[in-house]
PDB file of C-alpha atoms in Angstrom:
ATOM      1  CA  MET A   1     103.711  90.809 250.052  1.00  0.00           C
ATOM      2  CA  ARG A   2     101.017  91.151 247.390  1.00  0.00           C
ATOM      3  CA  GLN A   3     100.807  88.104 245.110  1.00  0.00           C
ATOM      4  CA  PHE A   4     100.811  88.525 241.333  1.00  0.00           C
ATOM      5  CA  PHE A   5      99.554  86.198 238.600  1.00  0.00           C
ATOM      6  CA  PHE A   6      99.680  86.711 234.843  1.00  0.00           C
ATOM      7  CA  ARG A   7      96.552  86.482 232.700  1.00  0.00           C
ATOM      8  CA  PRO A   8      96.619  85.193 229.093  1.00  0.00           C
ATOM      9  CA  SER A   9      95.714  87.603 226.329  1.00  0.00           C
ATOM     10  CA  LEU A  10      92.905  85.646 224.718  1.00  0.00           C
ATOM     11  CA  CYS A  11      91.309  85.066 228.101  1.00  0.00           C
ATOM     12  CA  GLY A  12      91.377  88.771 228.967  1.00  0.00           C
ATOM     13  CA  ALA A  13      90.174  89.893 225.567  1.00  0.00           C
ATOM     14  CA  LEU A  14      87.323  87.407 225.392  1.00  0.00           C
ATOM     15  CA  PHE A  15      86.350  88.294 228.943  1.00  0.00           C
ATOM     16  CA  ALA A  16      86.075  91.946 227.938  1.00  0.00           C
ATOM     17  CA  LEU A  17      84.089  91.051 224.849  1.00  0.00           C
ATOM     18  CA  PHE A  18      81.822  88.661 226.728  1.00  0.00           C
ATOM     19  CA  LEU A  19      80.940  91.229 229.381  1.00  0.00           C
ATOM     20  CA  PHE A  20      80.257  93.933 226.811  1.00  0.00           C
ATOM     21  CA  ALA A  21      78.187  91.715 224.525  1.00  0.00           C
ATOM     22  CA  GLY A  22      76.209  90.527 227.522  1.00  0.00           C
ATOM     23  CA  GLY A  23      75.290  94.085 228.468  1.00  0.00           C
ATOM     24  CA  ALA A  24      77.155  95.459 231.465  1.00  0.00           C
ATOM     25  CA  THR A  25      75.205  97.691 233.836  1.00  0.00           C
ATOM     26  CA  ALA A  26      75.464 101.369 232.932  1.00  0.00           C
ATOM     27  CA  GLN A  27      75.891 103.811 235.776  1.00  0.00           C
ATOM     28  CA  THR A  28      74.342 107.215 236.102  1.00  0.00           C
ATOM     29  CA  VAL A  29      77.368 109.155 237.358  1.00  0.00           C
ATOM     30  CA  GLN A  30      79.001 111.389 234.733  1.00  0.00           C
ATOM     31  CA  PRO A  31      82.780 111.175 234.226  1.00  0.00           C
ATOM     32  CA  ALA A  32      84.742 114.096 235.656  1.00  0.00           C
ATOM     33  CA  ASN A  33      86.036 114.968 232.202  1.00  0.00           C
ATOM     34  CA  PRO A  34      84.072 112.960 229.598  1.00  0.00           C
ATOM     35  CA  ASP A  35      85.535 114.831 226.622  1.00  0.00           C
ATOM     36  CA  MET A  36      89.018 113.537 227.480  1.00  0.00           C
ATOM     37  CA  ALA A  37      88.098 109.926 228.175  1.00  0.00           C
ATOM     38  CA  ASP A  38      89.622 107.746 225.447  1.00  0.00           C
ATOM     39  CA  GLN A  39      89.439 110.254 222.610  1.00  0.00           C
ATOM     40  CA  LYS A  40      91.507 107.953 220.387  1.00  0.00           C
ATOM     41  CA  VAL A  41      89.208 104.965 220.653  1.00  0.00           C
ATOM     42  CA  GLY A  42      87.603 105.669 217.260  1.00  0.00           C
ATOM     43  CA  ALA A  43      90.795 106.869 215.580  1.00  0.00           C
ATOM     44  CA  PRO A  44      92.509 105.066 212.667  1.00  0.00           C
ATOM     45  CA  ALA A  45      94.509 101.975 213.557  1.00  0.00           C
ATOM     46  CA  SER A  46      97.787 103.774 212.815  1.00  0.00           C
ATOM     47  CA  GLU A  47      97.051 106.180 215.689  1.00  0.00           C
ATOM     48  CA  VAL A  48      95.486 103.753 218.137  1.00  0.00           C
ATOM     49  CA  ASP A  49      97.961 100.937 217.467  1.00  0.00           C
ATOM     50  CA  PRO A  50     101.295 102.438 216.333  1.00  0.00           C
ATOM     51  CA  TYR A  51     103.169  99.318 217.482  1.00  0.00           C
ATOM     52  CA  GLU A  52     100.937  96.890 215.600  1.00  0.00           C
ATOM     53  CA  ASN A  53     103.787  94.877 214.119  1.00  0.00           C
ATOM     54  CA  TRP A  54     105.262  94.155 217.544  1.00  0.00           C
ATOM     55  CA  ASN A  55     101.832  93.698 219.126  1.00  0.00           C
ATOM     56  CA  ARG A  56     100.917  91.038 216.577  1.00  0.00           C
ATOM     57  CA  LYS A  57     104.052  89.077 217.435  1.00  0.00           C
ATOM     58  CA  VAL A  58     103.213  89.211 221.114  1.00  0.00           C
ATOM     59  CA  TYR A  59      99.630  88.208 220.330  1.00  0.00           C
ATOM     60  CA  ARG A  60     100.846  85.120 218.437  1.00  0.00           C
ATOM     61  CA  PHE A  61     103.066  84.205 221.397  1.00  0.00           C
ATOM     62  CA  ASN A  62     100.177  84.550 223.839  1.00  0.00           C
ATOM     63  CA  GLU A  63      97.862  82.628 221.541  1.00  0.00           C
ATOM     64  CA  THR A  64     100.366  79.777 221.358  1.00  0.00           C
ATOM     65  CA  ILE A  65     100.525  79.576 225.147  1.00  0.00           C
ATOM     66  CA  ASP A  66      96.742  79.550 225.290  1.00  0.00           C
ATOM     67  CA  ASN A  67      96.297  76.918 222.562  1.00  0.00           C
ATOM     68  CA  TRP A  68      98.897  74.542 223.949  1.00  0.00           C
ATOM     69  CA  PHE A  69      98.316  74.897 227.660  1.00  0.00           C
ATOM     70  CA  LEU A  70      95.549  77.036 229.113  1.00  0.00           C
ATOM     71  CA  ARG A  71      92.688  76.168 226.777  1.00  0.00           C
ATOM     72  CA  PRO A  72      93.169  72.367 227.038  1.00  0.00           C
ATOM     73  CA  VAL A  73      93.284  72.646 230.830  1.00  0.00           C
ATOM     74  CA  ALA A  74      90.151  74.827 230.774  1.00  0.00           C
ATOM     75  CA  LYS A  75      88.327  72.333 228.540  1.00  0.00           C
ATOM     76  CA  GLY A  76      89.175  69.529 230.962  1.00  0.00           C
ATOM     77  CA  TYR A  77      87.947  71.702 233.826  1.00  0.00           C
ATOM     78  CA  ARG A  78      84.617  72.239 232.071  1.00  0.00           C
ATOM     79  CA  THR A  79      84.309  68.507 231.487  1.00  0.00           C
ATOM     80  CA  ILE A  80      84.768  67.411 235.095  1.00  0.00           C
ATOM     81  CA  MET A  81      83.333  70.414 236.947  1.00  0.00           C
ATOM     82  CA  PRO A  82      79.577  70.310 237.699  1.00  0.00           C
ATOM     83  CA  GLY A  83      77.730  73.405 236.520  1.00  0.00           C
ATOM     84  CA  PHE A  84      76.673  74.578 239.984  1.00  0.00           C
ATOM     85  CA  ALA A  85      80.224  74.192 241.310  1.00  0.00           C
ATOM     86  CA  ASP A  86      81.641  76.081 238.331  1.00  0.00           C
ATOM     87  CA  ARG A  87      79.233  78.964 238.974  1.00  0.00           C
ATOM     88  CA  GLY A  88      80.114  78.914 242.662  1.00  0.00           C
ATOM     89  CA  VAL A  89      83.842  79.197 241.975  1.00  0.00           C
ATOM     90  CA  THR A  90      83.236  82.062 239.538  1.00  0.00           C
ATOM     91  CA  ASN A  91      81.014  83.853 242.068  1.00  0.00           C
ATOM     92  CA  PHE A  92      83.610  83.422 244.807  1.00  0.00           C
ATOM     93  CA  PHE A  93      86.403  85.058 242.837  1.00  0.00           C
ATOM     94  CA  ASN A  94      84.106  87.803 241.528  1.00  0.00           C
ATOM     95  CA  ASN A  95      83.155  88.621 245.112  1.00  0.00           C
ATOM     96  CA  LEU A  96      86.802  89.264 245.980  1.00  0.00           C
ATOM     97  CA  THR A  97      86.931  92.065 243.380  1.00  0.00           C
ATOM     98  CA  GLU A  98      84.275  94.074 245.235  1.00  0.00           C
ATOM     99  CA  LEU A  99      86.933  95.598 247.495  1.00  0.00           C
ATOM    100  CA  ARG A 100      88.687  96.897 244.375  1.00  0.00           C
ATOM    101  CA  ASN A 101      85.371  98.170 243.039  1.00  0.00           C
ATOM    102  CA  PHE A 102      84.680  99.928 246.335  1.00  0.00           C
ATOM    103  CA  ALA A 103      88.078 101.632 246.531  1.00  0.00           C
ATOM    104  CA  ASN A 104      88.009 102.876 242.949  1.00  0.00           C
ATOM    105  CA  SER A 105      84.402 104.054 243.289  1.00  0.00           C
ATOM    106  CA  ILE A 106      85.567 106.228 246.182  1.00  0.00           C
ATOM    107  CA  PHE A 107      88.476 107.563 244.110  1.00  0.00           C
ATOM    108  CA  GLN A 108      86.015 108.489 241.351  1.00  0.00           C
ATOM    109  CA  LEU A 109      83.579 110.136 243.788  1.00  0.00           C
ATOM    110  CA  LYS A 110      80.865 107.620 242.873  1.00  0.00           C
ATOM    111  CA  GLY A 111      79.094 107.267 246.174  1.00  0.00           C
ATOM    112  CA  GLU A 112      76.291 105.081 244.867  1.00  0.00           C
ATOM    113  CA  SER A 113      78.718 102.643 243.251  1.00  0.00           C
ATOM    114  CA  ALA A 114      80.734 102.454 246.469  1.00  0.00           C
ATOM    115  CA  VAL A 115      77.597 101.598 248.429  1.00  0.00           C
ATOM    116  CA  VAL A 116      76.677  98.936 245.869  1.00  0.00           C
ATOM    117  CA  ALA A 117      80.156  97.375 246.052  1.00  0.00           C
ATOM    118  CA  ALA A 118      80.096  97.331 249.848  1.00  0.00           C
ATOM    119  CA  GLY A 119      76.584  95.903 249.851  1.00  0.00           C
ATOM    120  CA  ARG A 120      77.452  93.203 247.330  1.00  0.00           C
ATOM    121  CA  PHE A 121      80.499  92.095 249.280  1.00  0.00           C
ATOM    122  CA  THR A 122      78.557  92.006 252.549  1.00  0.00           C
ATOM    123  CA  TYR A 123      75.517  90.149 251.182  1.00  0.00           C
ATOM    124  CA  ASN A 124      77.516  87.625 249.183  1.00  0.00           C
ATOM    125  CA  THR A 125      80.003  86.962 251.970  1.00  0.00           C
ATOM    126  CA  VAL A 126      77.465  86.667 254.793  1.00  0.00           C
ATOM    127  CA  PHE A 127      74.423  85.214 253.038  1.00  0.00           C
ATOM    128  CA  GLY A 128      76.111  83.708 249.973  1.00  0.00           C
ATOM    129  CA  LEU A 129      78.305  81.195 251.790  1.00  0.00           C
ATOM    130  CA  GLY A 130      81.462  83.251 251.502  1.00  0.00           C
ATOM    131  CA  GLY A 131      80.640  84.452 248.004  1.00  0.00           C
ATOM    132  CA  PHE A 132      79.832  81.146 246.317  1.00  0.00           C
ATOM    133  CA  ILE A 133      76.232  82.298 245.782  1.00  0.00           C
ATOM    134  CA  ASP A 134      75.582  85.700 244.190  1.00  0.00           C
ATOM    135  CA  VAL A 135      72.675  86.737 246.391  1.00  0.00           C
ATOM    136  CA  ALA A 136      73.407  90.436 245.784  1.00  0.00           C
ATOM    137  CA  THR A 137      72.298  90.191 242.161  1.00  0.00           C
ATOM    138  CA  MET A 138      69.096  88.534 243.374  1.00  0.00           C
ATOM    139  CA  PHE A 139      68.631  91.616 245.571  1.00  0.00           C
ATOM    140  CA  GLU A 140      68.965  93.791 242.436  1.00  0.00           C
ATOM    141  CA  LEU A 141      72.515  94.876 243.201  1.00  0.00           C
ATOM    142  CA  PRO A 142      74.385  94.003 239.981  1.00  0.00           C
ATOM    143  CA  GLU A 143      78.159  94.403 239.883  1.00  0.00           C
ATOM    144  CA  ARG A 144      79.611  97.777 238.898  1.00  0.00           C
ATOM    145  CA  PRO A 145      83.207  97.011 237.920  1.00  0.00           C
ATOM    146  CA  GLU A 146      85.760  99.718 238.675  1.00  0.00           C
ATOM    147  CA  ASP A 147      89.547  99.520 238.481  1.00  0.00           C
ATOM    148  CA  PHE A 148      92.379 102.006 238.834  1.00  0.00           C
ATOM    149  CA  GLY A 149      92.780 102.256 235.064  1.00  0.00           C
ATOM    150  CA  GLN A 150      89.195 103.500 234.956  1.00  0.00           C
ATOM    151  CA  THR A 151      89.980 105.871 237.801  1.00  0.00           C
ATOM    152  CA  LEU A 152      92.863 107.396 235.836  1.00  0.00           C
ATOM    153  CA  GLY A 153      90.627 107.712 232.769  1.00  0.00           C
ATOM    154  CA  TYR A 154      87.861 109.246 234.845  1.00  0.00           C
ATOM    155  CA  TRP A 155      90.205 112.028 235.905  1.00  0.00           C
ATOM    156  CA  GLY A 156      91.259 112.749 232.338  1.00  0.00           C
ATOM    157  CA  MET A 157      94.429 110.732 231.761  1.00  0.00           C
ATOM    158  CA  GLU A 158      94.702 109.556 228.148  1.00  0.00           C
ATOM    159  CA  SER A 159      95.203 105.880 227.517  1.00  0.00           C
ATOM    160  CA  GLY A 160      98.300 106.088 225.323  1.00  0.00           C
ATOM    161  CA  PRO A 161      98.968 103.587 222.522  1.00  0.00           C
ATOM    162  CA  TYR A 162      97.421 100.138 222.422  1.00  0.00           C
ATOM    163  CA  LEU A 163      99.780  97.471 223.772  1.00  0.00           C
ATOM    164  CA  MET A 164      99.657  93.690 223.618  1.00  0.00           C
ATOM    165  CA  LEU A 165     101.616  92.533 226.650  1.00  0.00           C
ATOM    166  CA  PRO A 166     103.231  89.095 226.991  1.00  0.00           C
ATOM    167  CA  LEU A 167     100.895  86.838 229.014  1.00  0.00           C
ATOM    168  CA  LEU A 168      98.909  89.835 230.312  1.00  0.00           C
ATOM    169  CA  GLY A 169      97.205  90.534 226.981  1.00  0.00           C
ATOM    170  CA  PRO A 170      95.493  93.717 225.692  1.00  0.00           C
ATOM    171  CA  SER A 171      96.376  96.909 227.539  1.00  0.00           C
ATOM    172  CA  ASN A 172      97.831 100.391 227.257  1.00  0.00           C
ATOM    173  CA  PRO A 173     100.169 102.424 229.493  1.00  0.00           C
ATOM    174  CA  ARG A 174      97.318 103.823 231.574  1.00  0.00           C
ATOM    175  CA  ASP A 175      95.535 100.514 232.098  1.00  0.00           C
ATOM    176  CA  PHE A 176      98.757  98.644 232.825  1.00  0.00           C
ATOM    177  CA  GLY A 177      99.608 101.222 235.483  1.00  0.00           C
ATOM    178  CA  GLY A 178      96.109 100.837 236.879  1.00  0.00           C
ATOM    179  CA  PHE A 179      96.408  97.046 236.861  1.00  0.00           C
ATOM    180  CA  ALA A 180      99.689  97.198 238.763  1.00  0.00           C
ATOM    181  CA  THR A 181      98.177  99.597 241.297  1.00  0.00           C
ATOM    182  CA  ASP A 182      95.155  97.373 241.852  1.00  0.00           C
ATOM    183  CA  MET A 183      97.355  94.298 242.284  1.00  0.00           C
ATOM    184  CA  LEU A 184     100.235  95.694 244.302  1.00  0.00           C
ATOM    185  CA  VAL A 185      99.038  98.833 246.119  1.00  0.00           C
ATOM    186  CA  LEU A 186      95.309  98.873 246.861  1.00  0.00           C
ATOM    187  CA  PRO A 187      93.849  96.702 249.645  1.00  0.00           C
ATOM    188  CA  SER A 188      92.651  93.302 248.512  1.00  0.00           C
ATOM    189  CA  ALA A 189      91.109  90.207 250.034  1.00  0.00           C
ATOM    190  CA  TRP A 190      94.041  88.340 248.500  1.00  0.00           C
ATOM    191  CA  ASP A 191      96.255  89.930 251.172  1.00  0.00           C
ATOM    192  CA  LEU A 192      94.777  87.458 253.662  1.00  0.00           C
ATOM    193  CA  ALA A 193      95.897  84.416 251.656  1.00  0.00           C
ATOM    194  CA  GLU A 194      99.172  82.719 252.495  1.00  0.00           C
ATOM    195  CA  SER A 195     101.657  80.770 250.413  1.00  0.00           C
ATOM    196  CA  PRO A 196     101.372  78.260 248.866  1.00  0.00           C
ATOM    197  CA  ASP A 197      97.564  78.372 249.001  1.00  0.00           C
ATOM    198  CA  VAL A 198      97.447  81.709 247.205  1.00  0.00           C
ATOM    199  CA  TYR A 199      99.168  80.227 244.162  1.00  0.00           C
ATOM    200  CA  TYR A 200      96.692  77.353 243.970  1.00  0.00           C
ATOM    201  CA  ALA A 201      93.799  79.799 244.279  1.00  0.00           C
ATOM    202  CA  ARG A 202      95.199  82.088 241.580  1.00  0.00           C
ATOM    203  CA  ALA A 203      95.702  79.151 239.238  1.00  0.00           C
ATOM    204  CA  LEU A 204      92.125  78.003 239.840  1.00  0.00           C
ATOM    205  CA  GLN A 205      90.862  81.529 239.190  1.00  0.00           C
ATOM    206  CA  VAL A 206      92.611  81.744 235.815  1.00  0.00           C
ATOM    207  CA  VAL A 207      91.463  78.279 234.722  1.00  0.00           C
ATOM    208  CA  ASP A 208      87.888  78.951 235.856  1.00  0.00           C
ATOM    209  CA  LYS A 209      87.760  82.248 233.974  1.00  0.00           C
ATOM    210  CA  ARG A 210      89.232  80.718 230.835  1.00  0.00           C
ATOM    211  CA  ALA A 211      86.760  77.832 231.035  1.00  0.00           C
ATOM    212  CA  ASP A 212      83.826  80.224 231.315  1.00  0.00           C
ATOM    213  CA  LEU A 213      84.999  81.966 228.135  1.00  0.00           C
ATOM    214  CA  ILE A 214      85.163  78.950 225.867  1.00  0.00           C
ATOM    215  CA  PRO A 215      81.555  79.475 224.635  1.00  0.00           C
ATOM    216  CA  ALA A 216      82.408  83.122 223.847  1.00  0.00           C
ATOM    217  CA  GLU A 217      84.998  82.019 221.299  1.00  0.00           C
ATOM    218  CA  ALA A 218      82.134  81.724 218.819  1.00  0.00           C
ATOM    219  CA  PHE A 219      82.051  85.542 218.718  1.00  0.00           C
ATOM    220  CA  MET A 220      85.520  85.662 217.169  1.00  0.00           C
ATOM    221  CA  SER A 221      85.540  86.355 213.419  1.00  0.00           C
ATOM    222  CA  GLY A 222      87.847  87.668 210.719  1.00  0.00           C
ATOM    223  CA  ASP A 223      91.316  88.724 211.810  1.00  0.00           C
ATOM    224  CA  ASN A 224      91.504  87.656 215.445  1.00  0.00           C
ATOM    225  CA  TYR A 225      94.070  90.286 216.373  1.00  0.00           C
ATOM    226  CA  THR A 226      91.959  93.150 215.033  1.00  0.00           C
ATOM    227  CA  PHE A 227      88.843  91.694 216.614  1.00  0.00           C
ATOM    228  CA  VAL A 228      90.508  91.432 220.028  1.00  0.00           C
ATOM    229  CA  ARG A 229      91.926  94.956 219.798  1.00  0.00           C
ATOM    230  CA  ASN A 230      88.579  96.501 218.846  1.00  0.00           C
ATOM    231  CA  ALA A 231      86.715  94.573 221.515  1.00  0.00           C
ATOM    232  CA  TYR A 232      89.197  95.679 224.175  1.00  0.00           C
ATOM    233  CA  LEU A 233      89.105  99.352 223.133  1.00  0.00           C
ATOM    234  CA  GLN A 234      85.331  99.441 223.058  1.00  0.00           C
ATOM    235  CA  ARG A 235      85.000  97.680 226.390  1.00  0.00           C
ATOM    236  CA  ARG A 236      87.410 100.076 228.105  1.00  0.00           C
ATOM    237  CA  ALA A 237      85.689 103.131 226.620  1.00  0.00           C
ATOM    238  CA  TYR A 238      82.354 101.724 227.778  1.00  0.00           C
ATOM    239  CA  LEU A 239      83.606 101.277 231.343  1.00  0.00           C
ATOM    240  CA  ILE A 240      85.345 104.639 231.630  1.00  0.00           C
ATOM    241  CA  ASN A 241      82.316 106.484 230.239  1.00  0.00           C
ATOM    242  CA  ASP A 242      79.921 104.446 232.421  1.00  0.00           C
ATOM    243  CA  GLY A 243      78.115 102.953 229.455  1.00  0.00           C
ATOM    244  CA  ARG A 244      78.247 105.950 227.125  1.00  0.00           C
ATOM    245  CA  THR A 245      80.710 105.175 224.321  1.00  0.00           C
ATOM    246  CA  VAL A 246      80.876 108.172 221.980  1.00  0.00           C
ATOM    247  CA  ASN A 247      83.429 106.868 219.508  1.00  0.00           C
ATOM    248  CA  ASP A 248      83.024 103.348 218.162  1.00  0.00           C
ATOM    249  CA  PRO A 249      86.240 101.482 217.283  1.00  0.00           C
ATOM    250  CA  PHE A 250      84.144  98.980 215.370  1.00  0.00           C
ATOM    251  CA  ALA A 251      83.362 101.761 212.897  1.00  0.00           C
ATOM    252  CA  SER A 252      87.050 102.427 212.122  1.00  0.00           C
ATOM    253  CA  ASP A 253      88.861 101.954 208.825  1.00  0.00           C
ATOM    254  CA  ASP A 254      90.188  98.514 209.777  1.00  0.00           C
ATOM    255  CA  ASP A 255      89.420  95.487 207.655  1.00  0.00           C
ATOM    256  CA  GLU A 256      86.998  94.285 210.311  1.00  0.00           C
ATOM    257  CA  ASP A 257      83.793  96.326 210.536  1.00  0.00           C
ATOM    258  CA  LEU A 258      82.042  94.667 213.459  1.00  0.00           C
ATOM    259  CA  MET A 259      78.908  95.881 215.133  1.00  0.00           C
ATOM    260  CA  LEU A 260      77.370  94.832 218.421  1.00  0.00           C
ATOM    261  CA  GLU A 261      74.236  93.734 216.574  1.00  0.00           C
ATOM    262  CA  ASP A 262      76.281  90.776 215.310  1.00  0.00           C
ATOM    263  CA  PHE A 263      76.267  89.392 218.844  1.00  0.00           C
TER     264      PHE A 263
END
């Protein structure tokens, strides 16, 4: 049975922001229907986020969980974990996602991305001590993240309204369906893990990711909810359009007018 573990909202949102601000690798394959991919991403907040009142309540709940539990644990993890070991743990868990990247690259007819994902998993597993060392990036094979939410967007499915989910964080109907498919349907290296070890590994993965994002908290400014929403929408549009975001949610009519140059 496929194991499932919730991710906190602030962790997921900051992760999206951190990857985008750091400059994810753009791909050269055109979306199957680029005109339909996330058309609402630059729309007014009333259209993108019709459930804002409810979403803000969920965001406050998630933020409370993060402030009182996950962030303190992550800070302790950063304190006691040597830098090289921290990087190794991060690399190991990132390597496990290459099977997801491979499968969704196939679904999107991106042959080059599928080859890159397969190559990264092979190099890092065989030559990188099971994935603890990211030798693939040294071989100029940077990660090309693909998930089933991106696959649905690639084939023209609209995202639907913005949703802040309890514990899971920023999402929308399309991406939540994609997340569930990735976790529960598609093949994963996690299928080889057994209880109770899988729960310990999942907990370590969440803490490690949250710890890596503590420095990125400095990017947060203004209304945190609006900032998180805009960062998530822009990141998802960037991924679905393979690095070509046409509409910029940071240029919307919200109170926060944030540009990437600020990072």
